Short mmCIF file of C-alpha atoms and ligand atoms in Angstrom, two decimals:
data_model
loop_
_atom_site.label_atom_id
_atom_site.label_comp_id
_atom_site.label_asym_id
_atom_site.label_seq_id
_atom_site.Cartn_x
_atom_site.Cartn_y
_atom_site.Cartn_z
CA UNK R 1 0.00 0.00 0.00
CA UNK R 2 3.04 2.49 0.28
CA UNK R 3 2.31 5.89 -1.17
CA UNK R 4 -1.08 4.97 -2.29
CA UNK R 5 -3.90 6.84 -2.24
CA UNK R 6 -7.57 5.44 -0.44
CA UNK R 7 -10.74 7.02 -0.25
CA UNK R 8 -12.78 5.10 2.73
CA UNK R 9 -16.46 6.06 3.39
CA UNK R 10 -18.12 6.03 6.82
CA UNK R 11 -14.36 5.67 7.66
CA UNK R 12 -15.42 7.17 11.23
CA UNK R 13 -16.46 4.19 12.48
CA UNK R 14 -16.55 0.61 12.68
CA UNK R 15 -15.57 -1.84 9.71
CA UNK R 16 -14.64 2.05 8.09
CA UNK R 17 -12.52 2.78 10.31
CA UNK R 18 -10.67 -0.63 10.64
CA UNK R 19 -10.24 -0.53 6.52
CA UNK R 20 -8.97 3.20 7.37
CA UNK R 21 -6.46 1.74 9.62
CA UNK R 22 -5.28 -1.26 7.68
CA UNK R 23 -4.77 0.95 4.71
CA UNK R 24 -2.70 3.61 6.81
CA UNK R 25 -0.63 1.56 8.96
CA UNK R 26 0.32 -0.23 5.28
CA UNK R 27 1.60 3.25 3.92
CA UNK R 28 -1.37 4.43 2.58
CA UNK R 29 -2.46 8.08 2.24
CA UNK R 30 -6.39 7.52 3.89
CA UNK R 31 -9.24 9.99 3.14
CA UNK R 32 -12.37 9.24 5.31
CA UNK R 33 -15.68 10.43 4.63
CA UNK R 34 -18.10 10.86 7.31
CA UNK R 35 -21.22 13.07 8.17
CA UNK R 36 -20.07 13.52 11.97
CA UNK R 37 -16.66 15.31 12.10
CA UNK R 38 -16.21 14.28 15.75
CA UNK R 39 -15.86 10.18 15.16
CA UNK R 40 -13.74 11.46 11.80
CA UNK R 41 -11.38 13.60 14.46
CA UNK R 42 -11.33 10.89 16.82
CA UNK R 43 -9.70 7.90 14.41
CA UNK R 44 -7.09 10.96 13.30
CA UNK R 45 -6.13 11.35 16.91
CA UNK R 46 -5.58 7.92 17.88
CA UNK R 47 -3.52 7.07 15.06
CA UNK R 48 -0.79 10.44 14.78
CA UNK R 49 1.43 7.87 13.15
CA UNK R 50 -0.84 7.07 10.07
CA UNK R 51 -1.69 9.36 7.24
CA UNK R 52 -5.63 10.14 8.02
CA UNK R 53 -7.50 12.71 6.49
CA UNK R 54 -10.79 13.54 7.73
CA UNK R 55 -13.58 14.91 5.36
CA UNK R 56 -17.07 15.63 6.49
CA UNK R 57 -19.84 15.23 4.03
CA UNK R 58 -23.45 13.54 3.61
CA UNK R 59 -22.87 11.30 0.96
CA UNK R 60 -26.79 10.96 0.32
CA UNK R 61 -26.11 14.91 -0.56
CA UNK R 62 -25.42 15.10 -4.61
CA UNK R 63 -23.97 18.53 -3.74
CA UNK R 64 -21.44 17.07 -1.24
CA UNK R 65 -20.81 13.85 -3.68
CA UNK R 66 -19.97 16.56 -6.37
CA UNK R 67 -17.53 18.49 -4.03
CA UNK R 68 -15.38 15.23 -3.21
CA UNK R 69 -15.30 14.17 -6.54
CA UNK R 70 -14.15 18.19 -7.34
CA UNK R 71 -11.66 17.11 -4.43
CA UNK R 72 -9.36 14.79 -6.30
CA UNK R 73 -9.64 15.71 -9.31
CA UNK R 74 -5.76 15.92 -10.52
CA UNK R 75 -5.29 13.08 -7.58
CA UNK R 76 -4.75 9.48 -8.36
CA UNK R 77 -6.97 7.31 -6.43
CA UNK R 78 -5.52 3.43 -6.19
CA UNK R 79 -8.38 2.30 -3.62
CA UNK R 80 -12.16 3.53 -3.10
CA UNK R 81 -13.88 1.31 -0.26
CA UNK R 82 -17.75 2.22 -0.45
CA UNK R 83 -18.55 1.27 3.11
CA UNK R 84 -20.71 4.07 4.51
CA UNK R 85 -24.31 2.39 4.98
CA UNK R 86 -26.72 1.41 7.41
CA UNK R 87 -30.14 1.46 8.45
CA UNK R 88 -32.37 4.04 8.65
CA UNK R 89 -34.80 5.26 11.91
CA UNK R 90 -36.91 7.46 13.03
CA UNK R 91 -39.29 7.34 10.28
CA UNK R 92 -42.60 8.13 10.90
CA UNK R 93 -45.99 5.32 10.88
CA UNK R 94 -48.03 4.16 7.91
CA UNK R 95 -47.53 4.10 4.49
CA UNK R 96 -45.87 7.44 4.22
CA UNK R 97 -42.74 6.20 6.44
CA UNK R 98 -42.75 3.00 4.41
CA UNK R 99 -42.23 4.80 1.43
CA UNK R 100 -39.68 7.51 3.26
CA UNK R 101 -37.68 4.15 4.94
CA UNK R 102 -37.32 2.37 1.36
CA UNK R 103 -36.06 5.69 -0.61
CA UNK R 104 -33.75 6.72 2.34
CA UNK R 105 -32.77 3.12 2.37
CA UNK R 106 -32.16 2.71 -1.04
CA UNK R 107 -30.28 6.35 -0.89
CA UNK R 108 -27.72 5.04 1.65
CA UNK R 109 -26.75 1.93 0.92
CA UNK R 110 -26.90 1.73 -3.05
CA UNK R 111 -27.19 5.35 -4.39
CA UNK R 112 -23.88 6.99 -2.01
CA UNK R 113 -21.90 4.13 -3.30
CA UNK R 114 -23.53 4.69 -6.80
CA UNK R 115 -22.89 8.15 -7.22
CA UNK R 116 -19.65 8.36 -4.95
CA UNK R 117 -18.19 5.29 -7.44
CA UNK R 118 -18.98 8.06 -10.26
CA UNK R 119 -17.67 11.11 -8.62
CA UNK R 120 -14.13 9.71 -8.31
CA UNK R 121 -14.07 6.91 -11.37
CA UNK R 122 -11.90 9.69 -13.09
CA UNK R 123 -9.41 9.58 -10.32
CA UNK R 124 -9.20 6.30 -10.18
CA UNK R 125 -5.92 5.13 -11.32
CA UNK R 126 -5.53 3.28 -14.82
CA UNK R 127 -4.50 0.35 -14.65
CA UNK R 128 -4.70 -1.04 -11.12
CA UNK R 129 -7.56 1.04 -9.15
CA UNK R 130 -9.56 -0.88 -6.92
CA UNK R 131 -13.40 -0.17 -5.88
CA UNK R 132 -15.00 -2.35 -3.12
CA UNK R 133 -18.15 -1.59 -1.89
CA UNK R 134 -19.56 -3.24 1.66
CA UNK R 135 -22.71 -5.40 0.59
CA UNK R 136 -24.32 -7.41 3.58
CA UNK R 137 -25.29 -11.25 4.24
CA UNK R 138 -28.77 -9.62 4.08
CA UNK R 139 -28.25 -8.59 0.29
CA UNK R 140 -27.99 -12.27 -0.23
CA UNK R 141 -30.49 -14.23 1.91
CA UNK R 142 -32.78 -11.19 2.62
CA UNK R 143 -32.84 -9.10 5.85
CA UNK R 144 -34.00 -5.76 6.72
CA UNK R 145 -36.57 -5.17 4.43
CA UNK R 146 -35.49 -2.69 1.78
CA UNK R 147 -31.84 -2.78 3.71
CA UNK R 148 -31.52 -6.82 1.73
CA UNK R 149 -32.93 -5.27 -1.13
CA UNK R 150 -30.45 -2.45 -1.37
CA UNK R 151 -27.52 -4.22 -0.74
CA UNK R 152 -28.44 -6.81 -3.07
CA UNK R 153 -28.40 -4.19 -5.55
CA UNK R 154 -25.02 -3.14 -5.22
CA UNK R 155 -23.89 -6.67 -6.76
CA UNK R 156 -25.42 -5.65 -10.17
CA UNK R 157 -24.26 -2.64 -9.94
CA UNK R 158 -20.92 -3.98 -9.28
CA UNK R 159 -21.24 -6.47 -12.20
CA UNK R 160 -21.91 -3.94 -14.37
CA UNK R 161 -19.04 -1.77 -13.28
CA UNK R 162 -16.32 -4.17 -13.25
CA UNK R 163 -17.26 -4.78 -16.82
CA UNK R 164 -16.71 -1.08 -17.97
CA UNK R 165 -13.59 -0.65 -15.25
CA UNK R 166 -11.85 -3.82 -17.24
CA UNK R 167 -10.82 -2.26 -20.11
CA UNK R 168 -9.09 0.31 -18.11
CA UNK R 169 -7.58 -2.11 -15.24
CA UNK R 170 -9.25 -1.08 -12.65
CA UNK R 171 -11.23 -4.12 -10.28
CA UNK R 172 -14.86 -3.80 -8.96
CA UNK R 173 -15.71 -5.74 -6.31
CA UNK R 174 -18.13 -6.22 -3.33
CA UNK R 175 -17.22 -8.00 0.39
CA UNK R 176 -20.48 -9.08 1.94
CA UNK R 177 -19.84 -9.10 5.76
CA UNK R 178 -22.31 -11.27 7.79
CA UNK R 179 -22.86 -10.11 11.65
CA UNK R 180 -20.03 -7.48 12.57
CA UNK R 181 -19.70 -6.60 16.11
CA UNK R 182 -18.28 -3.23 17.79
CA UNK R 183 -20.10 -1.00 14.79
CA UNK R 184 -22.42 1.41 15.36
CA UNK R 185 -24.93 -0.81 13.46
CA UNK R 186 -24.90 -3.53 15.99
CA UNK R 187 -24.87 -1.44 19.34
CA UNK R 188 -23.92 -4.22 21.73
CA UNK R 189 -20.77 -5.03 22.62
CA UNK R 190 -21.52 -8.28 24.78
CA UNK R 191 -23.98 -10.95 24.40
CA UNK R 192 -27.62 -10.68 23.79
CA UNK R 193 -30.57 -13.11 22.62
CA UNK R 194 -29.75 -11.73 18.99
CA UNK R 195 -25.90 -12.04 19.46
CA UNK R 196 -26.53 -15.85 20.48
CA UNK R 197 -28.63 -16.54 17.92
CA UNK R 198 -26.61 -14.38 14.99
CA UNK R 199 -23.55 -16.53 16.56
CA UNK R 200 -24.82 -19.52 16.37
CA UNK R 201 -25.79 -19.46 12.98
CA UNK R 202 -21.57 -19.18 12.15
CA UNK R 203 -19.50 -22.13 11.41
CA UNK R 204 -16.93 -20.52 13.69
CA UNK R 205 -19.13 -19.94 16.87
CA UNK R 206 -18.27 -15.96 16.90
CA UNK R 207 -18.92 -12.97 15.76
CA UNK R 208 -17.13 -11.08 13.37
CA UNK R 209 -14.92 -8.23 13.99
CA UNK R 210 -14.04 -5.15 11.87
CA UNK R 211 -10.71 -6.23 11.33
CA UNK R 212 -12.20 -9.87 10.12
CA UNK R 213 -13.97 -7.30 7.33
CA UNK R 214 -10.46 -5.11 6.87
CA UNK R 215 -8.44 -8.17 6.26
CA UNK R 216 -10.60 -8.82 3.04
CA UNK R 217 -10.54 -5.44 1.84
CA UNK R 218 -6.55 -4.82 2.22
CA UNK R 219 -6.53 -8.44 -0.19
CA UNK R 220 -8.75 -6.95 -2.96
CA UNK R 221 -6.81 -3.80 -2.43
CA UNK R 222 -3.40 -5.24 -2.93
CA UNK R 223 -1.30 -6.58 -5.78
CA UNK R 224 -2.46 -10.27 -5.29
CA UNK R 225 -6.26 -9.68 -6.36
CA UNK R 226 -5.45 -7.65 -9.63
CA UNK R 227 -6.83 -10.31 -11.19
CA UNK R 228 -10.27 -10.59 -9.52
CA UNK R 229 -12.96 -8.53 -10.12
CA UNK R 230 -16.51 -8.84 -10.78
CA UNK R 231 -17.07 -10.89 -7.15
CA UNK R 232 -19.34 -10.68 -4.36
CA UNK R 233 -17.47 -12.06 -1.08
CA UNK R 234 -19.18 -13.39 1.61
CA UNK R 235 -16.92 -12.60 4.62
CA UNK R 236 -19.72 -14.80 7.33
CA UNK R 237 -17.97 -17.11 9.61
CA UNK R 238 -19.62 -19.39 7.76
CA UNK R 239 -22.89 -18.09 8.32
CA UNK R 240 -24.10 -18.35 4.62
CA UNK R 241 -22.05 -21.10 2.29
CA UNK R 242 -20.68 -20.64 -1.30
CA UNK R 243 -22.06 -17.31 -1.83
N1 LIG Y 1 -21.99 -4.53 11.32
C1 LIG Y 1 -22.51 -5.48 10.61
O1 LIG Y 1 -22.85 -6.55 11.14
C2 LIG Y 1 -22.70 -5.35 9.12
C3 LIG Y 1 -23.10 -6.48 8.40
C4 LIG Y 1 -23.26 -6.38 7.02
C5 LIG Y 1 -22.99 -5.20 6.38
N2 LIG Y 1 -22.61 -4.10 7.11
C6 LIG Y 1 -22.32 -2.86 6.35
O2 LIG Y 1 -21.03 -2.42 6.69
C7 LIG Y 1 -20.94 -1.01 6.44
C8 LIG Y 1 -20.30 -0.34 7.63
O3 LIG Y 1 -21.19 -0.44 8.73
P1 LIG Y 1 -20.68 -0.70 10.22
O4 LIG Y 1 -21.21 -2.01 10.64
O5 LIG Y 1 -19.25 -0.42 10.37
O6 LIG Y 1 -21.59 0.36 11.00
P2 LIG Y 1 -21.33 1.87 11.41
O7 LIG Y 1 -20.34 1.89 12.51
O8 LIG Y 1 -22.69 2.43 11.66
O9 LIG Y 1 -20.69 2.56 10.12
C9 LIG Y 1 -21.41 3.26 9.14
C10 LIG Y 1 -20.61 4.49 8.75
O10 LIG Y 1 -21.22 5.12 7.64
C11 LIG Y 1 -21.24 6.52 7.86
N3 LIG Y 1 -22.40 7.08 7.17
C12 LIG Y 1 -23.69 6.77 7.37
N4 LIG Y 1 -24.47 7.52 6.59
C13 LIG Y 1 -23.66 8.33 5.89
C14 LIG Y 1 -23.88 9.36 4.94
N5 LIG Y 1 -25.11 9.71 4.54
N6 LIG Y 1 -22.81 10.01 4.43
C15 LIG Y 1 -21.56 9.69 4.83
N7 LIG Y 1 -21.29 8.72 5.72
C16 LIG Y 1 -22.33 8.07 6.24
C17 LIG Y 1 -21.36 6.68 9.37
O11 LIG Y 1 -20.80 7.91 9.82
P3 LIG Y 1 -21.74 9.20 10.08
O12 LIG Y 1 -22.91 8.73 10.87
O13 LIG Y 1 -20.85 10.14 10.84
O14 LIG Y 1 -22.09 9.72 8.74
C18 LIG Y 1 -20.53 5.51 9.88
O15 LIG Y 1 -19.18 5.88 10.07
C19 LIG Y 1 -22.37 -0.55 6.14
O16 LIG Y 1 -22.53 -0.41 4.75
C20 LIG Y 1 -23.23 -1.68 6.66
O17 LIG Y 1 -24.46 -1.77 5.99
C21 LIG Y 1 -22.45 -4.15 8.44
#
């Protein structure tokens, strides 16, 4: 990774941050994208040996996709990791906050990676840039409601991609983590009736970890995966087999 260049959404926290890390402590140069600049700030100060670079922006904003694209344009980007995602709350009873949970659902988890993937694709370097984006277990067995069916639309998206990114050497793929602890998407740090039962559905009889999720991406990022692209990885414990 030495003297590269990584772009790493929702890099504040979480599996983000522990691709942020991996990246940086490799030799990258790391640019994280987060709404919140105080879990952005954070990750900077507890690493002063890495190169970190914070950037605050909503990525479900076109305005604020447009500025980071306007960001590196004239850099070389080796690695974009499309990771910012989630669930959506507070949305309000009835039909109405059906329709506002599956458009704000879609938004975040296909359209930021979507649009972000666009944004930079001129950066991206020719040959050998990499694009991951974080799909979910759920985008594959269902889960979530229109979470599953987001996520499951980021493998045709990818498909399509790595087709066009071929000709110019640059890899599209997608890592498909199953049940992540210490994220802000799964709150609890110790056990609980849905920790037992998420667990127990591994091969490995644990949960996974950020770094389990970082390990993958660093792979696709490096050298040894320039010849894989067009994938979907399941990264499970086992959880869901062959897919
Ligand atoms: N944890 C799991 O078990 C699990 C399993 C399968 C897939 N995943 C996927 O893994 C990815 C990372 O999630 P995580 O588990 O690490 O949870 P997380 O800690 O909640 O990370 C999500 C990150 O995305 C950022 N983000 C959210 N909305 C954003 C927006 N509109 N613009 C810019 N950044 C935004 C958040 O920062 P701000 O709030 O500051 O914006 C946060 O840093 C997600 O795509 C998630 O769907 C997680």
């Amino acid at each position: 990774m030495d003297r590269r260049t990584a772009v790493v959404t929702g890099g504040g926290t979480g599996i983000g941050r522990a691709v942020a890390e991996r990246l940086a402590a490799e030799g990258a140069q790391v640019h994280i994208v987060g709404r919140r600049a105080q879990p952005l700030a954070r990750v900077v100060e507890e690493n002063p040996d890495l190169a970190i670079h914070p950037h605050v922006a909503d990525l479900t904003d076109t305005t604020d996709v447009r500025r980071l694209g306007e960001l590196f344009a004239g850099v070389t980007v080796d690695v974009l990791v499309n990771n910012a995602g989630g669930t959506v709350k507070d949305v309000a009873p009835g039909l109405t906050g059906k329709f506002e949970d599956f458009r704000r659902t879609v938004e975040l988890n296909l359209l930021t990676t979507m649009n972000v993937t666009e944004a930079l694709w001129p950066a991206l370097r020719r040959p050998g840039g990499r694009v991951v984006g974080i799909g979910s277990i759920a985008g594959q067995r269902g889960g979530g409601d229109a979470y599953g069916a987001a996520k499951a639309g980021l493998t045709g998206w990818a498909f399509d991609l790595a087709k066009v990114g071929g000709r110019d050497g640059i890899t599209v793929n997608v890592v498909s983590p199953g049940y992540v602890q210490d994220t802000e998407f799964f709150n609890e740090t110790g056990r609980s009736a849905r920790h037992d039962i998420l667990v127990a559905q591994t091969l490995l009889g644990r949960s996974g970890r950020p770094a389990d999720i970082a390990g993958v991406v660093r792979f696709l990022a490096s050298e040894d995966a320039s010849w894989l692209t067009g994938q979907v990885i399941g990264v499970n414990g086992g959880a869901l087999l062959g897919r």
